Coordinates of C-alpha atoms and ligand atoms in Angstrom, one line a residue:
X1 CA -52.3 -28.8 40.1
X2 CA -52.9 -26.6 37.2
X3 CA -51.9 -22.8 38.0
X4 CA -54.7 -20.7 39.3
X5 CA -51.8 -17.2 38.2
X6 CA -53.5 -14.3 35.7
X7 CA -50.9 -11.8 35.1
X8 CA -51.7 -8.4 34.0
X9 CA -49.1 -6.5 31.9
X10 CA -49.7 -2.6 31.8
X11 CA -48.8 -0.8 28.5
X12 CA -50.9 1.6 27.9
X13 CA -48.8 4.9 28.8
X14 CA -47.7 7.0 26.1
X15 CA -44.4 7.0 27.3
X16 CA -43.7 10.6 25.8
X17 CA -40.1 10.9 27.1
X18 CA -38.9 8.4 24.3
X19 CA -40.4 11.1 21.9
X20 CA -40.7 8.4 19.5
X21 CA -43.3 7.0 17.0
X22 CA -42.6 4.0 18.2
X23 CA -44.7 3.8 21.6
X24 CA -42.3 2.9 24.3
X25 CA -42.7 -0.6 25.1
X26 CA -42.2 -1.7 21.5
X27 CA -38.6 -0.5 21.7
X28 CA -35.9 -3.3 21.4
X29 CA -33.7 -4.3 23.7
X30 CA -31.0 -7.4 23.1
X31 CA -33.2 -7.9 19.5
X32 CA -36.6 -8.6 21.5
X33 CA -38.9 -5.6 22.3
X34 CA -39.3 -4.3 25.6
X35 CA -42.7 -6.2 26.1
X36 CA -41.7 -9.4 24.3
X37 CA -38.5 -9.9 27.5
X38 CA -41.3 -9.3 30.2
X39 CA -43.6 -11.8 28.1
X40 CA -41.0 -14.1 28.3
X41 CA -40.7 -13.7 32.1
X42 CA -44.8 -13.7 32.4
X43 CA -44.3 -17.2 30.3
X44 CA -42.0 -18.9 32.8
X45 CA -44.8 -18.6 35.7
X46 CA -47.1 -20.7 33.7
X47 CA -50.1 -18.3 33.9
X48 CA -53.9 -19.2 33.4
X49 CA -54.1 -16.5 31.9
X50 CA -52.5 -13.0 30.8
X51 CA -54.3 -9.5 29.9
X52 CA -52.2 -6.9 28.7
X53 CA -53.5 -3.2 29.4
X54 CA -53.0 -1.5 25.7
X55 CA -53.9 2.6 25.4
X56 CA -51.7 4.9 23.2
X57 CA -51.5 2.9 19.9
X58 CA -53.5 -0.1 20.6
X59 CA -53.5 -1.4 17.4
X60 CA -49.6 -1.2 16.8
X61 CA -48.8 -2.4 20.2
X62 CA -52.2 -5.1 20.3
X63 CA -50.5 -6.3 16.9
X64 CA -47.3 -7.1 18.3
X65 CA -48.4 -8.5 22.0
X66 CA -51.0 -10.9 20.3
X67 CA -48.4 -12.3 17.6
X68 CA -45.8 -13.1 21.0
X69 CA -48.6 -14.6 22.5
X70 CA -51.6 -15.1 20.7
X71 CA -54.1 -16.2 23.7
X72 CA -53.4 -13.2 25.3
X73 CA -56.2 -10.8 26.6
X74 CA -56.2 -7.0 25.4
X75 CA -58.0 -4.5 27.2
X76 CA -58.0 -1.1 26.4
X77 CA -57.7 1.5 28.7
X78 CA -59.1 4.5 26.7
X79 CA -57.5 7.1 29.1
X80 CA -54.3 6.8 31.1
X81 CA -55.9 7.9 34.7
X82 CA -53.6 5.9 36.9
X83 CA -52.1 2.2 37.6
X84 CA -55.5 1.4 39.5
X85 CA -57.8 2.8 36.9
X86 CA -55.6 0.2 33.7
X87 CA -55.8 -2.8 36.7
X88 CA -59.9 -2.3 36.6
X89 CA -60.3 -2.1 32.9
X90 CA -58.0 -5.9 33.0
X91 CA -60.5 -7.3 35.5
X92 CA -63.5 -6.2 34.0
X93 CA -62.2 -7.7 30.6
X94 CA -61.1 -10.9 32.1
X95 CA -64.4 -11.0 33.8
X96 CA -65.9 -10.4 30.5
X97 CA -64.4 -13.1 28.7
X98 CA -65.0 -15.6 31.5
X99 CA -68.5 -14.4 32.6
X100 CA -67.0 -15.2 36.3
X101 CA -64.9 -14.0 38.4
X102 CA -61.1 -13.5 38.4
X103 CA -59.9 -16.7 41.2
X104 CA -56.8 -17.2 42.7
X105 CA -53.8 -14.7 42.2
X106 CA -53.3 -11.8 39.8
X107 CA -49.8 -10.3 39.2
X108 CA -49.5 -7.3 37.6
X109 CA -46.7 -6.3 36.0
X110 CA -45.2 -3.4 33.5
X111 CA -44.6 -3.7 29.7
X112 CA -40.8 -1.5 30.1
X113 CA -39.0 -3.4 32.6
X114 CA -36.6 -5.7 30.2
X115 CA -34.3 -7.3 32.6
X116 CA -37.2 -8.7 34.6
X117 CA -36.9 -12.9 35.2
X118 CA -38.6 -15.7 35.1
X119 CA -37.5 -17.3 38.1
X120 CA -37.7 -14.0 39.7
X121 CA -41.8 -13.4 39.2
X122 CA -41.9 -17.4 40.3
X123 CA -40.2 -17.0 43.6
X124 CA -42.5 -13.8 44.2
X125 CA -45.7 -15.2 43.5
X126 CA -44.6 -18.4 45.4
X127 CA -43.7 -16.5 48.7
X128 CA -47.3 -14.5 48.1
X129 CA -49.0 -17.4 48.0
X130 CA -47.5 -19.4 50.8
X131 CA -47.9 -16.1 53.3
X132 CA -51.7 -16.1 51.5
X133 CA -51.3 -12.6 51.4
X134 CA -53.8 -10.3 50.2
X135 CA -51.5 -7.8 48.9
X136 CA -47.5 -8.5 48.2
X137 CA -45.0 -6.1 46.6
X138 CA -41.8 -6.9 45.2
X139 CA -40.1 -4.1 46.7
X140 CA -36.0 -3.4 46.5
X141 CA -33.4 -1.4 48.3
X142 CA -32.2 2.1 45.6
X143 CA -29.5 4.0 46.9
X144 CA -31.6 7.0 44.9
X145 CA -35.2 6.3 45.3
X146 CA -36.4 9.3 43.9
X147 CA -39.5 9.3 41.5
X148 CA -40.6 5.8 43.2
X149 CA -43.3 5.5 45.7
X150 CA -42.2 3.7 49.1
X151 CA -42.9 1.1 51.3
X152 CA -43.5 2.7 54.6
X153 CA -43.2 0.2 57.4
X154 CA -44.1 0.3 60.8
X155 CA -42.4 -0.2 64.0
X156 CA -42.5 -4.1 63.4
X157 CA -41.1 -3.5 60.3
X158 CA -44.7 -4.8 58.8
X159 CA -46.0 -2.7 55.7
X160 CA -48.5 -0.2 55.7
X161 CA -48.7 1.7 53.0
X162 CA -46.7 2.9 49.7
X163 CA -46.4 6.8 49.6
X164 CA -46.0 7.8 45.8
X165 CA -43.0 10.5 45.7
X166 CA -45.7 13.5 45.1
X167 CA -47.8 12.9 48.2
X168 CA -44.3 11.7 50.5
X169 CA -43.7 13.6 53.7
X170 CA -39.6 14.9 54.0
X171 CA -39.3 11.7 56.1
X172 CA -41.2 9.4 53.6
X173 CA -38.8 10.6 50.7
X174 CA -35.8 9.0 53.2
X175 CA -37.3 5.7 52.8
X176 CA -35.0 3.7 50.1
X177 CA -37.2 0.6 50.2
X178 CA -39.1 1.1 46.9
X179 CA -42.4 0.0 45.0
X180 CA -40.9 -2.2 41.7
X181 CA -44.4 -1.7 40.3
X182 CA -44.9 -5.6 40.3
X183 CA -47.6 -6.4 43.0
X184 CA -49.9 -9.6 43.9
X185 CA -53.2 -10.1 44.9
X186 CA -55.3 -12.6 46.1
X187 CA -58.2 -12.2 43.3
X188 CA -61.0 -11.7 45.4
X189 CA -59.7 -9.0 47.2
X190 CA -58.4 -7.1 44.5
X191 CA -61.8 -6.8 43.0
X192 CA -63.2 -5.2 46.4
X193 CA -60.7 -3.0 46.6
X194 CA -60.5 -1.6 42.7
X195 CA -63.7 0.3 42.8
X196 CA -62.8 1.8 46.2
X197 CA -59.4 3.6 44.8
X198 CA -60.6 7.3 44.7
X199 CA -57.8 9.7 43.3
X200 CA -57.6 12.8 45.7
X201 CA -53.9 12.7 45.6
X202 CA -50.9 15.0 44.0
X203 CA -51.3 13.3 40.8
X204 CA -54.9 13.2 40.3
X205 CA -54.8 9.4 40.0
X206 CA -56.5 6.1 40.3
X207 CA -52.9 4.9 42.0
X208 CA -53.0 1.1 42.5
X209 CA -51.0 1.2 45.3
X210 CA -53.8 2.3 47.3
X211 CA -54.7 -1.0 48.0
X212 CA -52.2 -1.8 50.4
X213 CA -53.7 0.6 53.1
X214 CA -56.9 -1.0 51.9
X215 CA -55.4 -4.6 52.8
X216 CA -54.7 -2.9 55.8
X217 CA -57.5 -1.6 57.2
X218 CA -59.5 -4.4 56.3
X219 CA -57.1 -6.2 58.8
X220 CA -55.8 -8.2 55.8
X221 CA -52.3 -9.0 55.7
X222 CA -49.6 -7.3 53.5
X223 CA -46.2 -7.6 53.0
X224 CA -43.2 -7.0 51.0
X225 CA -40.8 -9.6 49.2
X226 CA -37.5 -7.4 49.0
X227 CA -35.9 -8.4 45.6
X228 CA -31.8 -8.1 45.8
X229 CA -31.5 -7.3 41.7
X230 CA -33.9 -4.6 41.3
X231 CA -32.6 -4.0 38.3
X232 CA -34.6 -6.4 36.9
X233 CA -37.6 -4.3 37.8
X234 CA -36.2 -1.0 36.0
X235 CA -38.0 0.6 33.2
X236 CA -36.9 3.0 30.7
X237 CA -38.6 5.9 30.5
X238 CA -36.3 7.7 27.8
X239 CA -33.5 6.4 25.8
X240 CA -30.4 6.9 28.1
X241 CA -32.3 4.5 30.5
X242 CA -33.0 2.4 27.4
X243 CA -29.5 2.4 26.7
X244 CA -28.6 1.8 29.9
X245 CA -30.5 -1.2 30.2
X246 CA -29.6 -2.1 27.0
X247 CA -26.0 -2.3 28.1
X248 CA -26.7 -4.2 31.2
X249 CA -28.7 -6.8 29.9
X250 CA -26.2 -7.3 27.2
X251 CA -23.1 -8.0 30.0
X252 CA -25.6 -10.3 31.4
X253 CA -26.2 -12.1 28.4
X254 CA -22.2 -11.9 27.7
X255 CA -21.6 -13.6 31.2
X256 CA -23.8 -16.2 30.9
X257 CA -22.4 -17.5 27.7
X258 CA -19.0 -17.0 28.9
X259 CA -20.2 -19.0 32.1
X260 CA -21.8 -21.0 29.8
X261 CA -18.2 -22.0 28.1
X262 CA -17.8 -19.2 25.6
X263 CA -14.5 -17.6 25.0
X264 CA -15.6 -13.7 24.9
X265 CA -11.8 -11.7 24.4
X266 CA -13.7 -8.0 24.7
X267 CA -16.9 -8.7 26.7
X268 CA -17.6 -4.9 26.2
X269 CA -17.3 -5.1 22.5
X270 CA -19.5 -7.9 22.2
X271 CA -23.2 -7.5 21.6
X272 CA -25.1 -10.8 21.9
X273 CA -29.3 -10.5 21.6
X274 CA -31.3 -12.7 23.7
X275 CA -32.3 -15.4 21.2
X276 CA -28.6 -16.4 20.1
X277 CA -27.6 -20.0 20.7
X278 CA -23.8 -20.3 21.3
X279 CA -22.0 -23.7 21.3
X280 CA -19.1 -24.4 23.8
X281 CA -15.9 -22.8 22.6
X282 CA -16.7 -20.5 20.1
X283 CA -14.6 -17.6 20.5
X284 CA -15.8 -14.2 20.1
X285 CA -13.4 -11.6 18.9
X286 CA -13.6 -7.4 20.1
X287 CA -16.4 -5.6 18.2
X288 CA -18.8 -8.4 17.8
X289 CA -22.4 -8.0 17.4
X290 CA -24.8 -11.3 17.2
X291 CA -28.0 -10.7 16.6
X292 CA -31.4 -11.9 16.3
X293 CA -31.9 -16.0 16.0
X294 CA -27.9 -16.5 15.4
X295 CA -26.9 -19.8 16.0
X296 CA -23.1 -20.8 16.3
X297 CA -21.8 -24.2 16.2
X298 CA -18.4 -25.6 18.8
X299 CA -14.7 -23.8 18.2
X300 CA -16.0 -21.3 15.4
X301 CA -14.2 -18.0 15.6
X302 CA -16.3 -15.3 15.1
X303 CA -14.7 -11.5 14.8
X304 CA -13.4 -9.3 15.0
X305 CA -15.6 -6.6 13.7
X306 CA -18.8 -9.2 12.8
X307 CA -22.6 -8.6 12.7
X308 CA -24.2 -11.6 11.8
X309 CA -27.9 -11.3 12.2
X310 CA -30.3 -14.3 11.7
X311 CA -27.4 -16.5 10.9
X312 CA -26.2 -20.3 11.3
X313 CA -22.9 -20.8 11.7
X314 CA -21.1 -24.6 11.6
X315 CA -18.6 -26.0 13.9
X316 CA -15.0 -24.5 13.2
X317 CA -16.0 -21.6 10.9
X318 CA -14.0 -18.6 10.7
X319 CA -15.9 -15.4 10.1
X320 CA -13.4 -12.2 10.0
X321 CA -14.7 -9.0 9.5
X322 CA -18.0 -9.5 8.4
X323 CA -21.2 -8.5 7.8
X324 CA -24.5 -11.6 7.1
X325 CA -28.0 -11.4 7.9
X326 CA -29.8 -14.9 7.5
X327 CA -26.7 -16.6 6.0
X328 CA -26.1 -20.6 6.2
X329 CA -22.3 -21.5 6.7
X330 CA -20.7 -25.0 7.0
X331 CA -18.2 -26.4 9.5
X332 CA -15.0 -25.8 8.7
X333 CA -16.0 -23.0 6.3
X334 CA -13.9 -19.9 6.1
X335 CA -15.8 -16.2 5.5
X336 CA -13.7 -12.5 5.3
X337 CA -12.2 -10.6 5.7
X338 CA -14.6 -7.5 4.6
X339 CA -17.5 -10.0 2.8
X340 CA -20.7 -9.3 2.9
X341 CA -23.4 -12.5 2.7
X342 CA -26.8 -11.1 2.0
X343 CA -30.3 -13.5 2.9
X344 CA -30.4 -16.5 1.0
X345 CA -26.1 -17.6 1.3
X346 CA -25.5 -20.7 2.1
X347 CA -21.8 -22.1 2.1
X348 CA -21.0 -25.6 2.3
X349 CA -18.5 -27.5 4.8
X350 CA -14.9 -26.2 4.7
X351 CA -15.5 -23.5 1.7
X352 CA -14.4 -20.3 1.3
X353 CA -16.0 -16.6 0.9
X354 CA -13.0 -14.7 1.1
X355 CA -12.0 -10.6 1.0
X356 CA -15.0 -8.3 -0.6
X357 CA -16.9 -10.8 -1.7
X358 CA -20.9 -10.2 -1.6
X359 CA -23.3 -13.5 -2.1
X360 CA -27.1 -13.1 -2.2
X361 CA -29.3 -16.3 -2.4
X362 CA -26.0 -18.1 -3.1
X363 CA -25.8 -22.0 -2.8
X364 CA -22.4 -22.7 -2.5
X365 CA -21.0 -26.2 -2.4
X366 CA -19.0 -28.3 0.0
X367 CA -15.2 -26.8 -0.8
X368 CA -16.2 -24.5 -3.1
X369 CA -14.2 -21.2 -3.2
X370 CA -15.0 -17.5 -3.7
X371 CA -12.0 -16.1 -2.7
X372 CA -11.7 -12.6 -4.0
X373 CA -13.6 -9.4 -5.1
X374 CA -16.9 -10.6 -6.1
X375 CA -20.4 -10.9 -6.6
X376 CA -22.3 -13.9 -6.2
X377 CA -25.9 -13.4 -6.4
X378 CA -28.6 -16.0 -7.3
X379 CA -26.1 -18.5 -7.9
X380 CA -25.4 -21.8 -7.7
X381 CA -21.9 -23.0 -6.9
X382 CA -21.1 -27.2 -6.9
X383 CA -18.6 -28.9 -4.9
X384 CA -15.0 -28.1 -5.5
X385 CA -15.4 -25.3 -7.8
X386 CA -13.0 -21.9 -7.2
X387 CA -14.1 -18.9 -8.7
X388 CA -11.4 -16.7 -10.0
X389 CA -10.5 -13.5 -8.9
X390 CA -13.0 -10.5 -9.9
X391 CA -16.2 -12.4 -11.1
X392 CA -19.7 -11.3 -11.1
X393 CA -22.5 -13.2 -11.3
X394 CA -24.9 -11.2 -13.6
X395 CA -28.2 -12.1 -12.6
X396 CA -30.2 -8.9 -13.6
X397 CA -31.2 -7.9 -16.9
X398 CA -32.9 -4.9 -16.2
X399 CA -36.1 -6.4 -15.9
X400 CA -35.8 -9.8 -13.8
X401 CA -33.1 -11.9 -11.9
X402 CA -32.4 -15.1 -13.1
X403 CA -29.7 -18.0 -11.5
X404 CA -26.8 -19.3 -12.5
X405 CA -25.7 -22.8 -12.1
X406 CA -21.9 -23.8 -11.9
X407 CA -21.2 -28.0 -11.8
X408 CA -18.7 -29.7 -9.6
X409 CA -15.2 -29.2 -9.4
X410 CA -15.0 -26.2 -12.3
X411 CA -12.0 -23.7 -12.5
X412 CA -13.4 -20.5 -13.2
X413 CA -10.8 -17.8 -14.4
X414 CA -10.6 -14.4 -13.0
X415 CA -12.5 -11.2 -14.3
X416 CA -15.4 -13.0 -15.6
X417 CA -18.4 -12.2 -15.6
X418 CA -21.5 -14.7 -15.9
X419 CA -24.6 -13.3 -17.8
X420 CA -27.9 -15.5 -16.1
X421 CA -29.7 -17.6 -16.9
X422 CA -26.2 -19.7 -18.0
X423 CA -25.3 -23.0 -17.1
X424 CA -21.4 -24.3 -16.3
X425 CA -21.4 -28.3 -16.7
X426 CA -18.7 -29.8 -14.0
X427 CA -15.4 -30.0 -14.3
X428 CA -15.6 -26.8 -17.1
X429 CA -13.1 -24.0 -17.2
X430 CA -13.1 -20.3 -18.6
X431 CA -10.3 -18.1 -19.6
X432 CA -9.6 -15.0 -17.6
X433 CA -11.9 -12.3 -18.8
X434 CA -14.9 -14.6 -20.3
X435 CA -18.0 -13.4 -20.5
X436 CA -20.5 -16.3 -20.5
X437 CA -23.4 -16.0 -22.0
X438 CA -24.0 -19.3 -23.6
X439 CA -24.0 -22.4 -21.6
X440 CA -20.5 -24.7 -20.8
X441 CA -20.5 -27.9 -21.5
X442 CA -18.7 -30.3 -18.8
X443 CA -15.1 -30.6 -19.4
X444 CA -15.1 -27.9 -22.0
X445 CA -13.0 -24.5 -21.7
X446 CA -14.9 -21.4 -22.6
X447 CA -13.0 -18.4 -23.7
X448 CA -14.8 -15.3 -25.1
X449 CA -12.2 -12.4 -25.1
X450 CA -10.7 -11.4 -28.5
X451 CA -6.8 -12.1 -29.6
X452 CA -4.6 -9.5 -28.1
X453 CA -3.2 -7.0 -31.4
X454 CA -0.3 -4.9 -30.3
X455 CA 0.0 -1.2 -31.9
X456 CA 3.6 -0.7 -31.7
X457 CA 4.7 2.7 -31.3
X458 CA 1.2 4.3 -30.6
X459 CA 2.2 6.1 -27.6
X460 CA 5.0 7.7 -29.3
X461 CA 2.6 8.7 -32.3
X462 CA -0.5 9.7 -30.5
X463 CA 1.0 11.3 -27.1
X464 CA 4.2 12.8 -27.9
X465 CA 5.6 14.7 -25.1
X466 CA 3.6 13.1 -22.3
X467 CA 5.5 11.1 -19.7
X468 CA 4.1 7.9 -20.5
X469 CA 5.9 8.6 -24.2
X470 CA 9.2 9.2 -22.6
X471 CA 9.2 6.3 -20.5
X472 CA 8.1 4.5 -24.0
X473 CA 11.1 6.0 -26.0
X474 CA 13.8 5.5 -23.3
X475 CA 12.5 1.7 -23.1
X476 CA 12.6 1.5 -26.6
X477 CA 16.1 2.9 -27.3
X478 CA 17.6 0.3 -24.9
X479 CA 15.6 -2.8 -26.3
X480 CA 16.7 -5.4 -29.3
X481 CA 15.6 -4.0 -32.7
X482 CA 14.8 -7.1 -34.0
X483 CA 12.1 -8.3 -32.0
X484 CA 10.0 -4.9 -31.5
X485 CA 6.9 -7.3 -30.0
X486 CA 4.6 -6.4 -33.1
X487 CA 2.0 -8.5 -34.4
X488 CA 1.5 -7.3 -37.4
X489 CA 3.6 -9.1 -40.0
Ligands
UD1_501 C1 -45.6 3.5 39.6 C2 -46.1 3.2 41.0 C3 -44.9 3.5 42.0 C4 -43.7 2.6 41.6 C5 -43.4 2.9 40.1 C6 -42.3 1.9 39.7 C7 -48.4 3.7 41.2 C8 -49.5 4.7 41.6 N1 -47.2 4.0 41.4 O1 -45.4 4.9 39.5 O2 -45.3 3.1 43.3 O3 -42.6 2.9 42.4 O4 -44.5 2.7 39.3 O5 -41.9 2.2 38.4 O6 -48.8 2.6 40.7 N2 -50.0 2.7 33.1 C9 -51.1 2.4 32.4 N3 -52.2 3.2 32.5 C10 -52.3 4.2 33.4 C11 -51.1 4.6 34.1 C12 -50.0 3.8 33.9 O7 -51.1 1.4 31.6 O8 -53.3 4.9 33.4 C13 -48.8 1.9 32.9 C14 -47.7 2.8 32.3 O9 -47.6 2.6 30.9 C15 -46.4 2.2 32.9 C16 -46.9 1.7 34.3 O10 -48.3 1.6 34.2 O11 -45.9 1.1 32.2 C17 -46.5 2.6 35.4 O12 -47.1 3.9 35.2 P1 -46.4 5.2 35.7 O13 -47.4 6.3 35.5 O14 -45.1 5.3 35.0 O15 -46.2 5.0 37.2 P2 -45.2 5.7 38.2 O16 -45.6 7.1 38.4 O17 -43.8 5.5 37.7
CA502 CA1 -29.0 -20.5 -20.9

């Protein structure tokens, strides 16, 4: 039976305690924004369909809503008069777009709650439904309720009402059975009841928790579904709570991979963002961040000290100490310690980037090494080559980049440096401190520095009484007269 669900996401608060440009449920959490991890969680009930409530910066938070999910529904709530008042403005915009009337159940949910589930918003809306309810809350247990309205209950124990904190009696505020925000309605009811939500209460508000006692009186049934994580209902207002949340979702996130077969040595250390992919037995060393679409293949060893964002790492690679954003590396390839791999690195199966080395749109080859003190930028690299000590690839002459290719299986020396565009044929060598300019044919040795000349006795003659002259004399006094090193005869 196709889903009868439209879920209604309110965003349209200003969310001033951030005191951020960046309106509040844009913020990211675990890599996604706030909005784009309830999204998620909206996905997973297979909704009809889903309006999000937009206000403060519509078009910057309309932008990023419709590019997550672009069938959703944007309604604009053009002032923020109260949880009731943004539910109306979703109905009469769904009701708009569908010349009909809402059917079946609405949900409405907040844009700032991160940790919220999938399964979670299933299980409520499948309890609502089953108890064909005409209001439900997802309600928890806080040990401080404060700043939430309640669930008062009567003698049975069946709901009446939810007091918001401003209008609670001194007994009310000892309730600890709180409102999560999340509520379900059977459709036809909620449309009665929106347009009888007046606002003579401490806030001034069009609350939408009025229409429980409007179930109620109606002799409609209510009830609660009591959620044992309420976490997962937990918005951040400012950014301690946003770190706060931050944190927990991460050792959530940590857990599952570890539970998940993923060796995790300092789980509180380890940052992992919601979209990463781990393989079984990839070990995570302390101080690990990563981040974004990461993907990392069976027994690689990532860490310690790593932030790989956007990254796809093969089975068996070693990263240590390293930093790469949208880098390709093989199986069996070896990265670090201290390299940096900028967008566009790709590193073949079992080669090497080793010790400050930084690559930039860098193809290199099965086995190829880079092993020290380097730069590698628009480059290509083939199979087999090692690149000596101390290169740089060249590739900007002030105007526009240009590549370099290196063949198969070359020895290149240290200290050299190649000028782009320059071509190195395979199997070709250099001579430590080449400067190529010109391309390298294959098999052939290219050597551009100068003959070595030796100016015997300058230091003696051009910095008498310095140290380094002493040393000089003293060496000199002790060495065989007849071979005094010159090349000048
Ligand atoms: C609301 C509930 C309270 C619950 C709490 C849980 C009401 C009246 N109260 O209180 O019972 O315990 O959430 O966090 O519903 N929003 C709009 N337009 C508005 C007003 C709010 O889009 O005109 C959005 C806000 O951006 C926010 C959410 O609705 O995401 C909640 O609004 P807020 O004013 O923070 O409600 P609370 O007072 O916290
Ligand atoms: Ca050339």
């Amino acid at each position: 039976m196709p889903s009868n669900l439209t879920v209604i996401v309110l965003a349209a608060g200003g969310g001033t305690r951030m005191k951020s440009k960046t309106m509040k449920v844009l913020h990211p959490v675990a890599g996604r924004s706030m909005i784009a991890h309830v999204l998620a969680a909206v996905q997973a009930t297979e909704p009809r369909r889903v309006v999000a409530v937009v206000g403060h910066q519509r078009e910057q938070v309309g932008a990023h809503i419709q590019a997550l999910l672009p069938d959703i529904l944007l309604a604009v709530q053009e002032e923020q008069c109260g949880t009731g008042d943004a539910v109306r403005v979703a109905v009469e915009a769904l009701v708009a777009s569908t010349s009909g009337p809402v059917e079946g159940t609405v949900v409405v949910a907040y844009g700032d709650t991160p940790l919220l589930e999938g399964d979670s918003l299933r299980a409520f809306v499948a309890e609502h439904e089953a108890a064909e309810r005409a209001v439900s809350i997802l309600s928890g247990e806080l040990a401080n309720p404060f700043g939430y309205g309640r669930v008062v209950r009567d003698d049975d124990g069946d709901v009446v009402a939810i007091v918001e904190e401003k209008d609670a009696t001194v007994d009310q505020r000892e309730i600890h059975e709180i409102n999560s925000g999340i509520l379900a309605f059977e459709a036809g009811f909620l449309a009665d009841a929106l347009p009888r939500i007046g606002n003579d209460n401490a806030k001034g508000e069009y609350y939408l928790t009025d229409t429980v006692q409007i179930a109620r009186d109606a002799g409609l049934t209510v009830g609660a579904w009591v959620i044992d994580d309420v976490m997962q209902t937990e918005g951040a207002n400012d950014r301690v709570q946003l770190a706060d949340l931050g944190r927990e979702l991460n050792r959530r996130i940590v857990t599952r991979w570890m539970r998940d077969g993923v060796t995790v040595m300092d789980p509180a250390t380890t940052w992992i963002d919601a979209d990463v992919v781990l393989a079984p037995d990839v070990t995570i060393l302390p101080g690990t961040q990563l981040l974004g679409a990461t993907v990392v293949g069976e027994d690689a060893v990532i860490g310690p000290d790593t932030t790989l964002k956007d990254c796809e790492i093969g089975v068996g690679a070693r990263m240590v100490r390293t930093h790469g954003e949208l880098a390709v590396i093989g199986d069996a390839a070896n990265v670090g310690p201290y390299s940096y791999l900028r967008p566009g690195t790709r590193l073949g199966v079992g080669g090497k980037i080793g010790g400050f080395v930084e690559t930039k749109n860098a193809d290199i080859g099965d086995g190829a090494k880079v092993p020290h003190l380097s730069y590698v930028g628009d480059a290509e690299i083939g199979q087999g080559t090692n690149i000596g000590a101390g290169t740089i690839f060249a590739n900007y002459d002030g105007v526009a980049k240009h590549r370099t290719r290196i063949g198969r299986h070359a020895k290149t020396a240290s200290n050299n440096t190649f000028v782009a565009p320059v071509e190195v044929g395979d199997g070709a060598g250099t001579g430590a401190g080449t400067v190529v300019r010109r391309d390298v044919p294959p098999g052939a040795l290219a050597v551009s520095s100068g003959p070595q000349r030796n100016l015997v006795g300058w230091t003696v003659r051009r910095r008498p009484g310095t140290a380094q002259a002493e040393a000089a004399e003293a060496a000199l006094a002790e060495s065989d007269p007849v071979d005094d090193g010159s090349d000048d005869q």
